[in-house]
Amino acid sequence: MDIAKKTVQRLIWWMIFSLSLTPAVILLFNAISQNLGADPAKEIVLELGTWAINFLWCSLAVTPVRKLFGWRAPLKYRRMLGLYCYFYATLHLLAFATFMIGWDLKILLQELTERPYAVVGFIALLLLTPLAITSTKSMQRRLKKNWLSLHKLVYIIAVLVLLHIVWQVRSDFSEALWYGLLLFWLLAYRYYKKAPSAKGRATKPNDNVVGLKIQR
Amino acid sequence: MLIKQQSQILSSEITDETIYRQRRNFIKSTLAVTAALASPSVAALSNFQIEEGQKLYPGPDWLQEKLQASVKHPQFQAADKLTPYRDVISYNNFYEFGFDKRDPAKRAQNFITDPWKVEVSGEVAKPGAYHLEDFLAPHMLQERIYRMRCVEAWSMVIPWVGIPLAEVLKRFEPTSKAKYVEFTTLHDPQQMPEQDSYFGTLDWPYVEGLRMDEAMNPLAFLATGLYGQSLPPQNGAPLRLVVPWKYGFKGIKSIVKIRFTEKMPENTWNKTAPAEYGFFANVNPLVDHPRWSQATERRLPSGLFSPNRIKTLPFNGYAEQVAHLYKGMDLTKWI
């Protein structure tokens, strides 16, 4: 690869990296300038949660986008998207514990074990943790086939996350509906594509990008 | 006491609406200029401090006069620290204007609250439709500080201006058949965009109700103002219910109908999710919402590193005044 191409790629990487960080920076700025209204705690928690979901959905969209439009470029950034999901989800829980519960362990434990919506959210974050830890290339190599099976956990995580949203709806279900429809499509597309064409595709040399082979 | 009903007013007596509006606008703009020139005098309208740069709502001139003459109620004051005006008018659940807490303050600014009509019907000797001005005419406004506990587990402390509900209701002479009072919010999707939304589960118009003895309790209050100002539209202008021992959703906003009934009214949230919201909706730390705890609440505004989490009190701390209303009732069942 020549140097110019490498530089462009590095530039794109940095662009995506800083763009993904922007919501957190804006939130921090608004928090410092006290621009978050009467309940900044809830605002921060909700915003961080929303971005965690957005990144999760984006990382799930990488494969369908590749199959539909033949765009392979996003694949290079899937790890980053997944890690950003983990980043925002972790901050989401930390913000909840700090700003809303004030680290009152009794209440925190109660919330995370007794409130169904909080329980599924917490489990989702726990399940995300091994995925984040094993996201490095060396881990990928070390785990070999198991890596793929492990990272299929993401489908379960996504469903748990959707429940986490749905169980908090009071009256307005539009957000839950859009995320639900998107997830349904993202998962259904995989299922639909897997059955008929898996054989033919598996042999294509181009498919051999790390962690992508879906055949058994 | 003479209560003018709509039908008794000759059409010649009625000011043409355009002229009426022009007058109101003139008064409003004059007031705004006065306020800008001499902001200390506006603050003096009430003893509370309003943050600089906040939008004030002087309301129609007749209401302004009443507000000026309002008196502090000696009994209904609270030791709690007031929630700042800024937060009271910018953090609202008023789903007719949007589901986000900030939506009402954004979208309700052009809501027409004057002229306003209130229709009284059902089991009463004196039904009728009243202009709000006439509806309020016989009463002195009082200032009362109440805690407000939302079913979502946050709370505020608000200085309301208004009249005791009982005084108003008695004027219409409820009959012996009147066991409940039902309140209805305006239904006007043109002004209240979410009433046309496909994504809400609530039936419009919003309906709430009280048992007669609850409505007659001295705590029950009809507010026309807060912080010495007339009610901002996002807070339920021009007339809203305040029942501080119940969860906030009982405090129905922008009331256009008051109906006395023999049967328990079907209140909107109860109709939508009966397992989560009852008719009584008394603040009760012992009965959790099926999806979250009601044992504690966050008093707003909450600081980031001091979440202001406090214990929720039975009947929101008003047990002394209202607990007797529910003697013999299983309050884990009658949520």
mmCIF file of N, CA, C and O in Angstrom, chain B residues 41-106:
data_model
loop_
_atom_site.group_PDB
_atom_site.id
_atom_site.type_symbol
_atom_site.label_atom_id
_atom_site.label_comp_id
_atom_site.label_asym_id
_atom_site.label_seq_id
_atom_site.Cartn_x
_atom_site.Cartn_y
_atom_site.Cartn_z
ATOM 1 N N SER B 41 -40.241 45.875 40.258
ATOM 2 C CA SER B 41 -41.637 45.943 40.670
ATOM 3 C C SER B 41 -42.375 44.659 40.318
ATOM 4 O O SER B 41 -43.302 44.259 40.994
ATOM 5 N N VAL B 42 -41.955 43.997 39.234
ATOM 6 C CA VAL B 42 -42.588 42.737 38.881
ATOM 7 C C VAL B 42 -42.220 41.654 39.887
ATOM 8 O O VAL B 42 -43.038 40.874 40.322
ATOM 9 N N ALA B 43 -40.951 41.663 40.277
ATOM 10 C CA ALA B 43 -40.523 40.695 41.280
ATOM 11 C C ALA B 43 -41.275 40.918 42.586
ATOM 12 O O ALA B 43 -41.580 39.983 43.302
ATOM 13 N N ALA B 44 -41.603 42.197 42.855
ATOM 14 C CA ALA B 44 -42.304 42.509 44.091
ATOM 15 C C ALA B 44 -43.722 41.968 44.099
ATOM 16 O O ALA B 44 -44.349 41.860 45.131
ATOM 17 N N LEU B 45 -44.209 41.632 42.908
ATOM 18 C CA LEU B 45 -45.532 41.044 42.778
ATOM 19 C C LEU B 45 -45.682 39.829 43.675
ATOM 20 O O LEU B 45 -46.736 39.534 44.187
ATOM 21 N N SER B 46 -44.602 39.094 43.799
ATOM 22 C CA SER B 46 -44.597 38.021 44.780
ATOM 23 C C SER B 46 -43.273 38.137 45.508
ATOM 24 O O SER B 46 -42.374 38.825 45.054
ATOM 25 N N ASN B 47 -43.176 37.461 46.615
ATOM 26 C CA ASN B 47 -41.939 37.577 47.378
ATOM 27 C C ASN B 47 -40.859 36.633 46.875
ATOM 28 O O ASN B 47 -39.764 36.608 47.392
ATOM 29 N N PHE B 48 -41.229 35.826 45.883
ATOM 30 C CA PHE B 48 -40.278 34.825 45.438
ATOM 31 C C PHE B 48 -39.322 35.403 44.439
ATOM 32 O O PHE B 48 -39.655 36.315 43.699
ATOM 33 N N GLN B 49 -38.176 34.796 44.410
ATOM 34 C CA GLN B 49 -37.201 35.270 43.468
ATOM 35 C C GLN B 49 -37.302 34.491 42.171
ATOM 36 O O GLN B 49 -37.338 33.270 42.156
ATOM 37 N N ILE B 50 -37.388 35.232 41.081
ATOM 38 C CA ILE B 50 -37.413 34.622 39.765
ATOM 39 C C ILE B 50 -36.094 34.956 39.087
ATOM 40 O O ILE B 50 -35.651 36.103 39.115
ATOM 41 N N GLU B 51 -35.484 33.941 38.488
ATOM 42 C CA GLU B 51 -34.174 34.140 37.875
ATOM 43 C C GLU B 51 -34.269 35.185 36.765
ATOM 44 O O GLU B 51 -35.281 35.303 36.090
ATOM 45 N N GLU B 52 -33.199 35.910 36.580
ATOM 46 C CA GLU B 52 -33.165 36.925 35.530
ATOM 47 C C GLU B 52 -33.278 36.272 34.165
ATOM 48 O O GLU B 52 -32.804 35.160 33.951
ATOM 49 N N GLY B 53 -33.944 36.975 33.257
ATOM 50 C CA GLY B 53 -34.014 36.503 31.880
ATOM 51 C C GLY B 53 -35.079 35.453 31.631
ATOM 52 O O GLY B 53 -35.232 34.970 30.523
ATOM 53 N N GLN B 54 -35.813 35.066 32.665
ATOM 54 C CA GLN B 54 -36.876 34.082 32.472
ATOM 55 C C GLN B 54 -38.126 34.746 31.918
ATOM 56 O O GLN B 54 -38.452 35.878 32.279
ATOM 57 N N LYS B 55 -38.827 34.029 31.068
ATOM 58 C CA LYS B 55 -40.055 34.568 30.502
ATOM 59 C C LYS B 55 -41.140 34.608 31.575
ATOM 60 O O LYS B 55 -41.355 33.647 32.306
ATOM 61 N N LEU B 56 -41.807 35.764 31.654
ATOM 62 C CA LEU B 56 -42.905 35.886 32.611
ATOM 63 C C LEU B 56 -44.231 35.799 31.865
ATOM 64 O O LEU B 56 -44.310 36.085 30.680
ATOM 65 N N TYR B 57 -45.260 35.405 32.581
ATOM 66 C CA TYR B 57 -46.572 35.261 31.962
ATOM 67 C C TYR B 57 -47.588 36.121 32.706
ATOM 68 O O TYR B 57 -48.208 35.663 33.655
ATOM 69 N N PRO B 58 -47.726 37.390 32.294
ATOM 70 C CA PRO B 58 -48.637 38.261 33.027
ATOM 71 C C PRO B 58 -50.100 37.839 32.885
ATOM 72 O O PRO B 58 -50.897 38.081 33.778
ATOM 73 N N GLY B 59 -50.450 37.211 31.773
ATOM 74 C CA GLY B 59 -51.835 36.768 31.590
ATOM 75 C C GLY B 59 -52.745 37.933 31.277
ATOM 76 O O GLY B 59 -52.304 39.079 31.166
ATOM 77 N N PRO B 60 -54.050 37.660 31.124
ATOM 78 C CA PRO B 60 -55.004 38.729 30.816
ATOM 79 C C PRO B 60 -55.098 39.745 31.962
ATOM 80 O O PRO B 60 -54.780 39.424 33.102
ATOM 81 N N ASP B 61 -55.541 40.927 31.632
ATOM 82 C CA ASP B 61 -55.549 41.996 32.649
ATOM 83 C C ASP B 61 -56.434 41.687 33.851
ATOM 84 O O ASP B 61 -56.093 41.990 34.980
ATOM 85 N N TRP B 62 -57.582 41.056 33.601
ATOM 86 C CA TRP B 62 -58.462 40.766 34.743
ATOM 87 C C TRP B 62 -57.807 39.798 35.718
ATOM 88 O O TRP B 62 -57.965 39.898 36.923
ATOM 89 N N LEU B 63 -57.001 38.866 35.140
ATOM 90 C CA LEU B 63 -56.324 37.901 36.004
ATOM 91 C C LEU B 63 -55.170 38.579 36.749
ATOM 92 O O LEU B 63 -54.918 38.311 37.921
ATOM 93 N N GLN B 64 -54.516 39.479 36.019
ATOM 94 C CA GLN B 64 -53.404 40.206 36.618
ATOM 95 C C GLN B 64 -53.869 40.958 37.873
ATOM 96 O O GLN B 64 -53.216 40.937 38.909
ATOM 97 N N GLU B 65 -55.054 41.579 37.739
ATOM 98 C CA GLU B 65 -55.612 42.293 38.903
ATOM 99 C C GLU B 65 -55.833 41.345 40.068
ATOM 100 O O GLU B 65 -55.524 41.645 41.222
ATOM 101 N N LYS B 66 -56.400 40.181 39.739
ATOM 102 C CA LYS B 66 -56.660 39.205 40.803
ATOM 103 C C LYS B 66 -55.356 38.701 41.432
ATOM 104 O O LYS B 66 -55.268 38.500 42.635
ATOM 105 N N LEU B 67 -54.354 38.508 40.556
ATOM 106 C CA LEU B 67 -53.072 38.015 41.062
ATOM 107 C C LEU B 67 -52.442 39.016 42.022
ATOM 108 O O LEU B 67 -51.882 38.664 43.057
ATOM 109 N N GLN B 68 -52.552 40.300 41.646
ATOM 110 C CA GLN B 68 -51.984 41.357 42.497
ATOM 111 C C GLN B 68 -52.620 41.353 43.874
ATOM 112 O O GLN B 68 -51.989 41.675 44.872
ATOM 113 N N ALA B 69 -53.924 41.024 43.877
ATOM 114 C CA ALA B 69 -54.666 41.085 45.142
ATOM 115 C C ALA B 69 -54.581 39.783 45.934
ATOM 116 O O ALA B 69 -55.162 39.663 47.008
ATOM 117 N N SER B 70 -53.845 38.803 45.388
ATOM 118 C CA SER B 70 -53.821 37.494 46.050
ATOM 119 C C SER B 70 -53.093 37.565 47.391
ATOM 120 O O SER B 70 -52.216 38.404 47.595
ATOM 121 N N VAL B 71 -53.502 36.678 48.278
ATOM 122 C CA VAL B 71 -52.875 36.671 49.608
ATOM 123 C C VAL B 71 -52.253 35.314 49.892
ATOM 124 O O VAL B 71 -52.708 34.284 49.405
ATOM 125 N N LYS B 72 -51.244 35.338 50.692
ATOM 126 C CA LYS B 72 -50.603 34.098 51.130
ATOM 127 C C LYS B 72 -51.533 33.364 52.070
ATOM 128 O O LYS B 72 -52.090 33.970 52.982
ATOM 129 N N HIS B 73 -51.681 32.065 51.853
ATOM 130 C CA HIS B 73 -52.472 31.293 52.804
ATOM 131 C C HIS B 73 -51.567 30.922 53.976
ATOM 132 O O HIS B 73 -50.508 30.329 53.780
ATOM 133 N N PRO B 74 -51.969 31.283 55.204
ATOM 134 C CA PRO B 74 -51.054 31.070 56.334
ATOM 135 C C PRO B 74 -50.757 29.595 56.604
ATOM 136 O O PRO B 74 -49.659 29.253 57.035
ATOM 137 N N GLN B 75 -51.729 28.735 56.337
ATOM 138 C CA GLN B 75 -51.530 27.334 56.714
ATOM 139 C C GLN B 75 -50.731 26.554 55.676
ATOM 140 O O GLN B 75 -49.844 25.772 56.015
ATOM 141 N N PHE B 76 -51.066 26.780 54.416
ATOM 142 C CA PHE B 76 -50.456 25.941 53.389
ATOM 143 C C PHE B 76 -49.154 26.528 52.865
ATOM 144 O O PHE B 76 -49.061 26.998 51.752
ATOM 145 N N GLN B 77 -48.159 26.513 53.722
ATOM 146 C CA GLN B 77 -46.821 26.917 53.345
ATOM 147 C C GLN B 77 -45.950 25.690 53.595
ATOM 148 O O GLN B 77 -46.367 24.761 54.272
ATOM 149 N N ALA B 78 -44.775 25.668 53.017
ATOM 150 C CA ALA B 78 -43.926 24.494 53.224
ATOM 151 C C ALA B 78 -42.542 24.914 53.638
ATOM 152 O O ALA B 78 -42.041 25.959 53.237
ATOM 153 N N ALA B 79 -41.938 24.089 54.471
ATOM 154 C CA ALA B 79 -40.573 24.384 54.900
ATOM 155 C C ALA B 79 -39.578 24.026 53.798
ATOM 156 O O ALA B 79 -38.442 24.484 53.801
ATOM 157 N N ASP B 80 -40.020 23.219 52.852
ATOM 158 C CA ASP B 80 -39.130 22.769 51.774
ATOM 159 C C ASP B 80 -38.646 23.946 50.942
ATOM 160 O O ASP B 80 -39.342 24.941 50.791
ATOM 161 N N LYS B 81 -37.464 23.780 50.382
ATOM 162 C CA LYS B 81 -36.910 24.794 49.506
ATOM 163 C C LYS B 81 -37.678 24.773 48.186
ATOM 164 O O LYS B 81 -37.939 23.711 47.619
ATOM 165 N N LEU B 82 -38.036 25.960 47.697
ATOM 166 C CA LEU B 82 -38.790 26.024 46.450
ATOM 167 C C LEU B 82 -37.967 25.541 45.263
ATOM 168 O O LEU B 82 -36.766 25.773 45.196
ATOM 169 N N THR B 83 -38.637 24.886 44.326
ATOM 170 C CA THR B 83 -37.999 24.571 43.049
ATOM 171 C C THR B 83 -37.945 25.864 42.246
ATOM 172 O O THR B 83 -38.955 26.552 42.145
ATOM 173 N N PRO B 84 -36.780 26.225 41.694
ATOM 174 C CA PRO B 84 -36.684 27.503 40.990
ATOM 175 C C PRO B 84 -37.724 27.634 39.871
ATOM 176 O O PRO B 84 -38.071 26.654 39.213
ATOM 177 N N TYR B 85 -38.179 28.859 39.686
ATOM 178 C CA TYR B 85 -39.157 29.178 38.649
ATOM 179 C C TYR B 85 -38.743 28.594 37.302
ATOM 180 O O TYR B 85 -39.531 27.959 36.602
ATOM 181 N N ARG B 86 -37.465 28.798 36.965
ATOM 182 C CA ARG B 86 -36.930 28.309 35.690
ATOM 183 C C ARG B 86 -37.233 26.829 35.477
ATOM 184 O O ARG B 86 -37.628 26.399 34.399
ATOM 185 N N ASP B 87 -37.040 26.041 36.519
ATOM 186 C CA ASP B 87 -37.257 24.598 36.382
ATOM 187 C C ASP B 87 -38.743 24.247 36.350
ATOM 188 O O ASP B 87 -39.155 23.341 35.639
ATOM 189 N N VAL B 88 -39.535 24.985 37.137
ATOM 190 C CA VAL B 88 -40.973 24.709 37.176
ATOM 191 C C VAL B 88 -41.604 24.923 35.800
ATOM 192 O O VAL B 88 -42.499 24.193 35.395
ATOM 193 N N ILE B 89 -41.111 25.926 35.066
ATOM 194 C CA ILE B 89 -41.745 26.225 33.777
ATOM 195 C C ILE B 89 -41.057 25.565 32.582
ATOM 196 O O ILE B 89 -41.457 25.785 31.438
ATOM 197 N N SER B 90 -39.996 24.788 32.829
ATOM 198 C CA SER B 90 -39.300 24.200 31.674
ATOM 199 C C SER B 90 -39.218 22.675 31.740
ATOM 200 O O SER B 90 -38.705 22.039 30.828
ATOM 201 N N TYR B 91 -39.744 22.094 32.797
ATOM 202 C CA TYR B 91 -39.672 20.643 32.961
ATOM 203 C C TYR B 91 -41.082 20.137 33.242
ATOM 204 O O TYR B 91 -41.539 20.123 34.384
ATOM 205 N N ASN B 92 -41.799 19.799 32.192
ATOM 206 C CA ASN B 92 -43.221 19.489 32.357
ATOM 207 C C ASN B 92 -43.643 18.213 31.637
ATOM 208 O O ASN B 92 -43.180 17.923 30.556
ATOM 209 N N ASN B 93 -44.529 17.488 32.281
ATOM 210 C CA ASN B 93 -45.230 16.407 31.597
ATOM 211 C C ASN B 93 -46.584 16.943 31.161
ATOM 212 O O ASN B 93 -47.479 17.137 31.979
ATOM 213 N N PHE B 94 -46.697 17.241 29.893
ATOM 214 C CA PHE B 94 -47.976 17.713 29.355
ATOM 215 C C PHE B 94 -48.017 17.110 27.956
ATOM 216 O O PHE B 94 -47.646 17.747 26.979
ATOM 217 N N TYR B 95 -48.391 15.816 27.916
ATOM 218 C CA TYR B 95 -48.210 15.011 26.707
ATOM 219 C C TYR B 95 -48.938 15.575 25.490
ATOM 220 O O TYR B 95 -48.569 15.265 24.360
ATOM 221 N N GLU B 96 -49.959 16.400 25.703
ATOM 222 C CA GLU B 96 -50.656 16.995 24.554
ATOM 223 C C GLU B 96 -49.690 17.819 23.701
ATOM 224 O O GLU B 96 -49.920 18.039 22.518
ATOM 225 N N PHE B 97 -48.610 18.288 24.336
ATOM 226 C CA PHE B 97 -47.646 19.121 23.617
ATOM 227 C C PHE B 97 -46.345 18.389 23.319
ATOM 228 O O PHE B 97 -45.371 18.996 22.870
ATOM 229 N N GLY B 98 -46.294 17.098 23.603
ATOM 230 C CA GLY B 98 -45.066 16.355 23.326
ATOM 231 C C GLY B 98 -44.658 15.520 24.524
ATOM 232 O O GLY B 98 -45.021 15.824 25.657
ATOM 233 N N PHE B 99 -43.873 14.482 24.254
ATOM 234 C CA PHE B 99 -43.558 13.520 25.304
ATOM 235 C C PHE B 99 -42.299 13.881 26.081
ATOM 236 O O PHE B 99 -42.074 13.393 27.173
ATOM 237 N N ASP B 100 -41.471 14.713 25.492
ATOM 238 C CA ASP B 100 -40.256 15.111 26.197
ATOM 239 C C ASP B 100 -40.591 16.202 27.215
ATOM 240 O O ASP B 100 -41.473 17.026 26.976
ATOM 241 N N LYS B 101 -39.855 16.194 28.325
ATOM 242 C CA LYS B 101 -40.119 17.169 29.384
ATOM 243 C C LYS B 101 -39.974 18.607 28.891
ATOM 244 O O LYS B 101 -40.559 19.524 29.440
ATOM 245 N N ARG B 102 -39.168 18.802 27.857
ATOM 246 C CA ARG B 102 -38.938 20.162 27.377
ATOM 247 C C ARG B 102 -39.924 20.573 26.280
ATOM 248 O O ARG B 102 -40.002 21.740 25.920
ATOM 249 N N ASP B 103 -40.656 19.590 25.757
ATOM 250 C CA ASP B 103 -41.585 19.886 24.657
ATOM 251 C C ASP B 103 -42.652 20.924 25.006
ATOM 252 O O ASP B 103 -42.878 21.856 24.244
ATOM 253 N N PRO B 104 -43.346 20.764 26.155
ATOM 254 C CA PRO B 104 -44.423 21.726 26.443
ATOM 255 C C PRO B 104 -43.938 23.174 26.456
ATOM 256 O O PRO B 104 -44.597 24.050 25.885
ATOM 257 N N ALA B 105 -42.784 23.412 27.073
ATOM 258 C CA ALA B 105 -42.289 24.788 27.128
ATOM 259 C C ALA B 105 -41.953 25.306 25.736
ATOM 260 O O ALA B 105 -41.996 26.503 25.478
ATOM 261 N N LYS B 106 -41.608 24.393 24.833
ATOM 262 C CA LYS B 106 -41.299 24.809 23.470
ATOM 263 C C LYS B 106 -42.565 25.012 22.656
ATOM 264 O O LYS B 106 -42.713 25.983 21.943
#
